[in-house]
Tab-separated table of C-alpha atoms and ligand atoms in Angstrom:
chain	number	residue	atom	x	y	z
A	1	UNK	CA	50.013	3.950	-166.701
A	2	UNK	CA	47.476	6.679	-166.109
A	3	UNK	CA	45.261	6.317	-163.786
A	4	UNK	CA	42.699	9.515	-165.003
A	5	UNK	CA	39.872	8.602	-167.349
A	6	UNK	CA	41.018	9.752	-171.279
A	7	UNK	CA	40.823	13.147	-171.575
A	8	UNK	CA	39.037	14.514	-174.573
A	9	UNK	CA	38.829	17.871	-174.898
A	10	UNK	CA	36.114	19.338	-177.802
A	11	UNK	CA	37.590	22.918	-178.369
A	12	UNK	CA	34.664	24.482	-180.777
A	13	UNK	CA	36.785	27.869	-181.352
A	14	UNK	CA	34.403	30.413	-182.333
A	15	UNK	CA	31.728	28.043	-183.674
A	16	UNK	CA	28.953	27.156	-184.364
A	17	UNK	CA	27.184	29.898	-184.770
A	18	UNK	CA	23.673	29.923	-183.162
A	19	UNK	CA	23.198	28.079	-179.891
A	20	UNK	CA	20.277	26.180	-181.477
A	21	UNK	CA	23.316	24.268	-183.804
A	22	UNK	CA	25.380	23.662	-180.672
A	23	UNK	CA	22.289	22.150	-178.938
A	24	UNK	CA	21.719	19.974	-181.888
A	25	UNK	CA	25.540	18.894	-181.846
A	26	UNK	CA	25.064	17.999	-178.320
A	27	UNK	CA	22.593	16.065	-178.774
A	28	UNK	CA	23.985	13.792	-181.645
A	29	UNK	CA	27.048	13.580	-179.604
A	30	UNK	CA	24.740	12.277	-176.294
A	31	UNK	CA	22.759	9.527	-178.518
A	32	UNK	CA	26.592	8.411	-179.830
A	33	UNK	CA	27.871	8.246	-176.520
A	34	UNK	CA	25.069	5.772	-175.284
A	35	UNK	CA	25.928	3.547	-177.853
A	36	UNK	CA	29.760	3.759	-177.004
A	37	UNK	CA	29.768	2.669	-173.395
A	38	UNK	CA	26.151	3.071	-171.662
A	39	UNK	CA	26.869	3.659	-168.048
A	40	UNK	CA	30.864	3.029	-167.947
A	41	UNK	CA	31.765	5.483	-170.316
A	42	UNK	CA	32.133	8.182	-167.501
A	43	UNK	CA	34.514	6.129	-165.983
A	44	UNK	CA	37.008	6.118	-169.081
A	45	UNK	CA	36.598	8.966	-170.924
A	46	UNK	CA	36.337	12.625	-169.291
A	47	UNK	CA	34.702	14.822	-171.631
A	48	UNK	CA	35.215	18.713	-171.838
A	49	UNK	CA	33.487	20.471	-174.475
A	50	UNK	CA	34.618	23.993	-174.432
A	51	UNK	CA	32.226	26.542	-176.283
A	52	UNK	CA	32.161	29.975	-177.339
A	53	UNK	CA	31.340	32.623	-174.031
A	54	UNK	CA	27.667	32.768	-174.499
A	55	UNK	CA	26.840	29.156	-174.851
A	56	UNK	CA	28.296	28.288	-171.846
A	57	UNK	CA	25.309	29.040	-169.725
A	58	UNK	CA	22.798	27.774	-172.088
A	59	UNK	CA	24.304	24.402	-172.746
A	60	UNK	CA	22.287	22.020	-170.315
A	61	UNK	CA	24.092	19.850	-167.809
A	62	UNK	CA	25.138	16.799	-168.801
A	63	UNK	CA	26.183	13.537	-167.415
A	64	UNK	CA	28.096	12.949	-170.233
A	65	UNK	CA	30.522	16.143	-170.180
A	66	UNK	CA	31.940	18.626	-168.362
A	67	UNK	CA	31.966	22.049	-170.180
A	68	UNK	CA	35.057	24.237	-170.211
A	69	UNK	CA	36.095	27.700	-171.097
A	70	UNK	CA	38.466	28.436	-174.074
A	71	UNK	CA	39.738	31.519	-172.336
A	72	UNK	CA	39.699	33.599	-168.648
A	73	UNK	CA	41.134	36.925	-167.920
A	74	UNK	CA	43.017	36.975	-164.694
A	75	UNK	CA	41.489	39.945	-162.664
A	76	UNK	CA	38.825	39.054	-160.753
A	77	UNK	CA	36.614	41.618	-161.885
A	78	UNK	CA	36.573	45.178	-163.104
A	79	UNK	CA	37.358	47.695	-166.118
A	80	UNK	CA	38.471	44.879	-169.072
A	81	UNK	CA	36.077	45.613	-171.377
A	82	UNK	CA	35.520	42.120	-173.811
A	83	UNK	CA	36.966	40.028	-171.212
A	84	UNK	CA	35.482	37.592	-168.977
A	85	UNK	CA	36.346	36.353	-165.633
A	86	UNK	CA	36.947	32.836	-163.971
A	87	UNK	CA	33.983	33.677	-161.582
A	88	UNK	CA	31.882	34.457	-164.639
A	89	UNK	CA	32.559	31.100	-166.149
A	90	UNK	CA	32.177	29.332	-162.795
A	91	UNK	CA	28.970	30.598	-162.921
A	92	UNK	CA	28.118	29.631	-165.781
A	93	UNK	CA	28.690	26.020	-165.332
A	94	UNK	CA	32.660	25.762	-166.367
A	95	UNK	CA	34.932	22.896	-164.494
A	96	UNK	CA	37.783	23.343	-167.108
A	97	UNK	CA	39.759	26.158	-168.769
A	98	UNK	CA	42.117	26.529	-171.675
A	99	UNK	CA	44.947	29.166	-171.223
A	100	UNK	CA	47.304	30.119	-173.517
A	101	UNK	CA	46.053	28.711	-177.046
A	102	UNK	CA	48.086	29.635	-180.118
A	103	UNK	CA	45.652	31.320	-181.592
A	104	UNK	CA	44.982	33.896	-178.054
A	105	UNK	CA	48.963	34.116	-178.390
A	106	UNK	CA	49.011	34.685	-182.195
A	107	UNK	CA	45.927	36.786	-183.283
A	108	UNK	CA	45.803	38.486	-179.709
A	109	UNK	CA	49.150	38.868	-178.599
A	110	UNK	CA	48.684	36.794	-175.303
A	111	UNK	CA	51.960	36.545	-173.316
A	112	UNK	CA	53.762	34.115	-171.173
A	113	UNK	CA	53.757	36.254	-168.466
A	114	UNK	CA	49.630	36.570	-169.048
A	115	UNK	CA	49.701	32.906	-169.203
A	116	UNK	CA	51.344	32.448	-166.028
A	117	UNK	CA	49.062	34.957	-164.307
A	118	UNK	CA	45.833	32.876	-165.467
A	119	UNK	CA	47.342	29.987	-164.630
A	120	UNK	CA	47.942	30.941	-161.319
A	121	UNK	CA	44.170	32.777	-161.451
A	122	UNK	CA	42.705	29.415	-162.251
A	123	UNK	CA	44.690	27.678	-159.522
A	124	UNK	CA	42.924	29.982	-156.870
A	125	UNK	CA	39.410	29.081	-158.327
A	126	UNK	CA	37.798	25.755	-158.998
A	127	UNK	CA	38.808	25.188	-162.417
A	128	UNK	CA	41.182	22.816	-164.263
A	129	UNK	CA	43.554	24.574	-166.328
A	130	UNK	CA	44.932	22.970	-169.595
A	131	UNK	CA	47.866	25.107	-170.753
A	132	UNK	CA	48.825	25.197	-174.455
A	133	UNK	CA	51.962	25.027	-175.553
A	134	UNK	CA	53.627	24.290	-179.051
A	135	UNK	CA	56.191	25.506	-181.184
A	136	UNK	CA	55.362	27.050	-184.962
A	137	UNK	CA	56.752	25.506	-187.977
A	138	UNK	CA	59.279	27.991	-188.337
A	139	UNK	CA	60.783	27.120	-184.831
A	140	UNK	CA	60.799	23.681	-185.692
A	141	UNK	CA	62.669	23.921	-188.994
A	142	UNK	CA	65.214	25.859	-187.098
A	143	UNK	CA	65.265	23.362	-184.371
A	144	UNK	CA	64.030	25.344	-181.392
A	145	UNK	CA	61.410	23.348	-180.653
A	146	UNK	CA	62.878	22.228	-177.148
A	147	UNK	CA	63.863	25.941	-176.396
A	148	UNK	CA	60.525	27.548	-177.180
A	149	UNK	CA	58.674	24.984	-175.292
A	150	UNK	CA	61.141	25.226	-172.215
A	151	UNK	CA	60.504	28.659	-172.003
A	152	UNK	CA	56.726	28.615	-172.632
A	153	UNK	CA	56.570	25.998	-169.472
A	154	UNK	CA	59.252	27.230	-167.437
A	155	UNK	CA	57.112	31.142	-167.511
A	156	UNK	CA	53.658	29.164	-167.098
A	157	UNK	CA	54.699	27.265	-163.929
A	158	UNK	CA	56.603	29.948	-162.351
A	159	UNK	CA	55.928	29.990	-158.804
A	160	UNK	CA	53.259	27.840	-159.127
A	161	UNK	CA	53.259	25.193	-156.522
A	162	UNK	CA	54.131	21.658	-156.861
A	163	UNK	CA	51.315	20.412	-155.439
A	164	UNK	CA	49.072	21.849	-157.951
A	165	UNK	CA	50.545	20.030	-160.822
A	166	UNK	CA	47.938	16.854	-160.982
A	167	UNK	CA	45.595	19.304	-161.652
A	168	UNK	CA	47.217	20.914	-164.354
A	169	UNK	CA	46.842	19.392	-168.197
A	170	UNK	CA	49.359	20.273	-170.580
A	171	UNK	CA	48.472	20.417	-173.995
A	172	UNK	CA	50.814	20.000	-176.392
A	173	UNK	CA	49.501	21.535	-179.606
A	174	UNK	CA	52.278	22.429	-182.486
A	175	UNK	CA	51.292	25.691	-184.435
A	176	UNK	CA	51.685	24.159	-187.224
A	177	UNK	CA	49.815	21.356	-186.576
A	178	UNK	CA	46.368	23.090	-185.920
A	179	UNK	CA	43.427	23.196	-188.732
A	180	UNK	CA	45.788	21.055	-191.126
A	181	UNK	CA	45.747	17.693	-191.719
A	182	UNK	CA	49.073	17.242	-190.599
A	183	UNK	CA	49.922	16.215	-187.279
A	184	UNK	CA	52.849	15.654	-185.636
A	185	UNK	CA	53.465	11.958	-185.479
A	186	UNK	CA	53.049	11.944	-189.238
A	187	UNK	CA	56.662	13.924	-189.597
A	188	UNK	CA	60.402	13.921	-189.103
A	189	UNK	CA	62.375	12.121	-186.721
A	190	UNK	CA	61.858	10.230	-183.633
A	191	UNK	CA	63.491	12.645	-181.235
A	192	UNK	CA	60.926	15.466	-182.147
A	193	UNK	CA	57.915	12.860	-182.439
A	194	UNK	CA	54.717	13.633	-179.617
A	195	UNK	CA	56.139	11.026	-177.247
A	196	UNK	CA	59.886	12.969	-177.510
A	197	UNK	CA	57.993	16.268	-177.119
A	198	UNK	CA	56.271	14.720	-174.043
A	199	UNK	CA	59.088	13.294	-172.043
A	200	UNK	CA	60.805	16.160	-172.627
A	201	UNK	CA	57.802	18.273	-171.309
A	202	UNK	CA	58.209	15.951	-167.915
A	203	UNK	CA	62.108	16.671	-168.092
A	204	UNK	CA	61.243	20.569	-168.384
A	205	UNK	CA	58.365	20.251	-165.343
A	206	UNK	CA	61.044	18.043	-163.247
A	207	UNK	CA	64.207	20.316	-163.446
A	208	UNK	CA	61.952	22.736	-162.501
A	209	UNK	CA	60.686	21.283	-159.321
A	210	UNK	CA	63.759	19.337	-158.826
A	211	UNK	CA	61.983	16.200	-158.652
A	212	UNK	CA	60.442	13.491	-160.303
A	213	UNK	CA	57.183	14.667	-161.044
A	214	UNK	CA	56.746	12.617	-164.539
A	215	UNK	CA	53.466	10.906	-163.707
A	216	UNK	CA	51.664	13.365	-161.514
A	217	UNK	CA	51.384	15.871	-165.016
A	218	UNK	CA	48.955	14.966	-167.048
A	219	UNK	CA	50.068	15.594	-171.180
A	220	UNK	CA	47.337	15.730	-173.564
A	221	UNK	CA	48.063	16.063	-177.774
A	222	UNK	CA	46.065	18.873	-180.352
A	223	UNK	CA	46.659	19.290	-183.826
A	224	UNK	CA	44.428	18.274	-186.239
A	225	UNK	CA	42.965	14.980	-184.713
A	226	UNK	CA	40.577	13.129	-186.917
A	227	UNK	CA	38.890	9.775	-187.040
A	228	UNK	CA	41.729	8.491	-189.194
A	229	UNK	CA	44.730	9.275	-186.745
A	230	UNK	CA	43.278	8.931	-183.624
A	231	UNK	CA	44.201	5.359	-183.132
A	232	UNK	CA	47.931	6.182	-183.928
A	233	UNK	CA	47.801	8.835	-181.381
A	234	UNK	CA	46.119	6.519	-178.407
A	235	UNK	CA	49.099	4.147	-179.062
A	236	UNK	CA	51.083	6.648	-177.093
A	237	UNK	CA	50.997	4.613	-173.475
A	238	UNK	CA	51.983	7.889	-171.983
A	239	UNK	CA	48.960	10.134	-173.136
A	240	UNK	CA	46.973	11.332	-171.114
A	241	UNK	CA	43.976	12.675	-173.493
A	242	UNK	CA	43.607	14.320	-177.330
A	243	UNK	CA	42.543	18.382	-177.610
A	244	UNK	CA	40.148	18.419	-180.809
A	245	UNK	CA	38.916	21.382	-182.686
A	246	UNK	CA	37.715	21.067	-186.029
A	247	UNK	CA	36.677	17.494	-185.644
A	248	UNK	CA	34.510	17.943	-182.662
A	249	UNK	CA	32.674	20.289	-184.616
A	250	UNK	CA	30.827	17.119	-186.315
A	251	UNK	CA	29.023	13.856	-184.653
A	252	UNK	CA	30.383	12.026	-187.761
A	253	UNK	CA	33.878	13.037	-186.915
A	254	UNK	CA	33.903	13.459	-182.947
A	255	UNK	CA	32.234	9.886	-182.291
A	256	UNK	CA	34.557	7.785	-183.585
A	257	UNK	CA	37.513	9.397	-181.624
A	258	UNK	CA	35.286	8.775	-178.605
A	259	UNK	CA	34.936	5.274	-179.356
A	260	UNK	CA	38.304	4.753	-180.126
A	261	UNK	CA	39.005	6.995	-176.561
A	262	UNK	CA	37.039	4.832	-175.133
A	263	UNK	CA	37.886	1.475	-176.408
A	264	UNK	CA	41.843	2.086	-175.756
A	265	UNK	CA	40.597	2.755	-172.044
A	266	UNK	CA	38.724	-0.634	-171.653
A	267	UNK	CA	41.180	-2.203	-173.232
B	301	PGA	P1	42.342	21.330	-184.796
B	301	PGA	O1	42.447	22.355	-183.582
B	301	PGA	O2	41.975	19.993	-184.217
B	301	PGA	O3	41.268	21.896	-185.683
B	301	PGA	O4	43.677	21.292	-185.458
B	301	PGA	C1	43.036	21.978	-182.372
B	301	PGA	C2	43.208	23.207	-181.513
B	301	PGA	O5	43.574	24.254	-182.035
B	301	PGA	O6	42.959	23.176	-180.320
């Protein structure tokens, strides 16, 4: 079993779109959140809301959450005009980061090797990295899930030490599971279910370190997660935590799944 609070990660993309609507969302979420699990929520359910860039300042701190950033660049500073560094988000009040989302490696061409590089950035700063990774549906219907995910973890990790892995989320997000309202426990067989896709994450991140490092990774799920297939997902004894975008967007969607987060922990 884990041993981590749930991990919930709120990824609100590039939304919403005035920092006065954000506030508002926090809010509804905080009031929610009392009702949930008053002072021992904390304990079972680590929250990481992850806003655009320039709410991530403005958002007040919160015992409820920790914020995160949906992207870093990995120079520390310098000529990359539109980019933003880990010391910025630091700064800024940031614990977590995402690296590597679909959409970065789709619409903006982001890399393995770039992935690797802010991985290994992120490492050298305070932050927790959660690495996406996820085949599209094309690779699936050819059945190369296992290979493209291989390679996507085998570049990320490289020469990353072993000893950073329990701080190191992996998110396993399939392309083609994102802003539909499929997800991936809804389709085909058992062997490329989320629990197959996680073991076989673990079997990628052992042969790689030549060990049994199974538990000390923790393997979150994203792809359209709602109120209605949350409880499916937290069924998974093995998962570590849900990534959420378009349903953590709304108090009337995002609650419940912290409820349910929440109730599977105290369980
Ligand atoms: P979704 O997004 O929940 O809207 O599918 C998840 C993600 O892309 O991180």
């Amino acid at each position: 079993m884990h041993t981590n609070p749930f991990l919930v990660v709120a990824n609100w993309k590039m939304n919403p779109l005035t920092i006065r609507e954000a506030e508002r969302l926090i809010r509804n979420f905080e009031a929610g959140i009392e009702k949930i699990g008053k002072n021992d929520f904390l304990k079972k359910v680590e929250l990481v809301i992850c806003p655009p860039f320039p709410y991530l300042g403005r958002i007040n701190k919160s015992k409820f959450f920790r914020l995160g950033s949906q992207n870093i660049h990995f120079e520390p500073r310098g000529a990359f005009t539109g980019e933003v560094s880990i010391r910025m988000v630091e700064d800024a009040g940031a614990k977590f980061t995402i690296i590597g989302h679909s959409e970065r490696r789709i619409n903006f061409g982001e890399t393995d090797t770039q992935v690797n590089l802010k991985l290994k950035a992120a490492l050298q700063s305070s932050l927790c990295p959660i690495i996406c990774v996820g085949e599209s549906f094309e690779e699936r219907k050819n059945g190369e899930t296992t290979q493209v995910i291989a390679k996507q973890i085998k570049k990320a990790l490289e020469k990353v030490s072993i000893l950073s892995l329990p701080r190191i989320v992996v998110a396993y997000e399939p392309i083609w599971a994102i802003s539909t309202s499929k997800n991936a426990s809804c389709e085909v067989d058992n062997a490329n279910d989320i629990m197959g896709i996680m073991i076989l994450i673990k079997k990628i991140i052992s042969e790689i370190y030549q060990k049994d490092v199974a538990s000390r990774v923790r393997i979150i799920y994203g792809g359209s997660v709602n109120p209605g297939n949350v409880s499916d997902l937290l069924e998974i004894n093995s998962l570590s935590g849900v990534l959420v975008g378009g349903a953590s967007l709304s108090a009337f969607d995002f609650l419940p799944i912290l409820k349910k987060a929440y109730e599977r922990e105290v369980k």
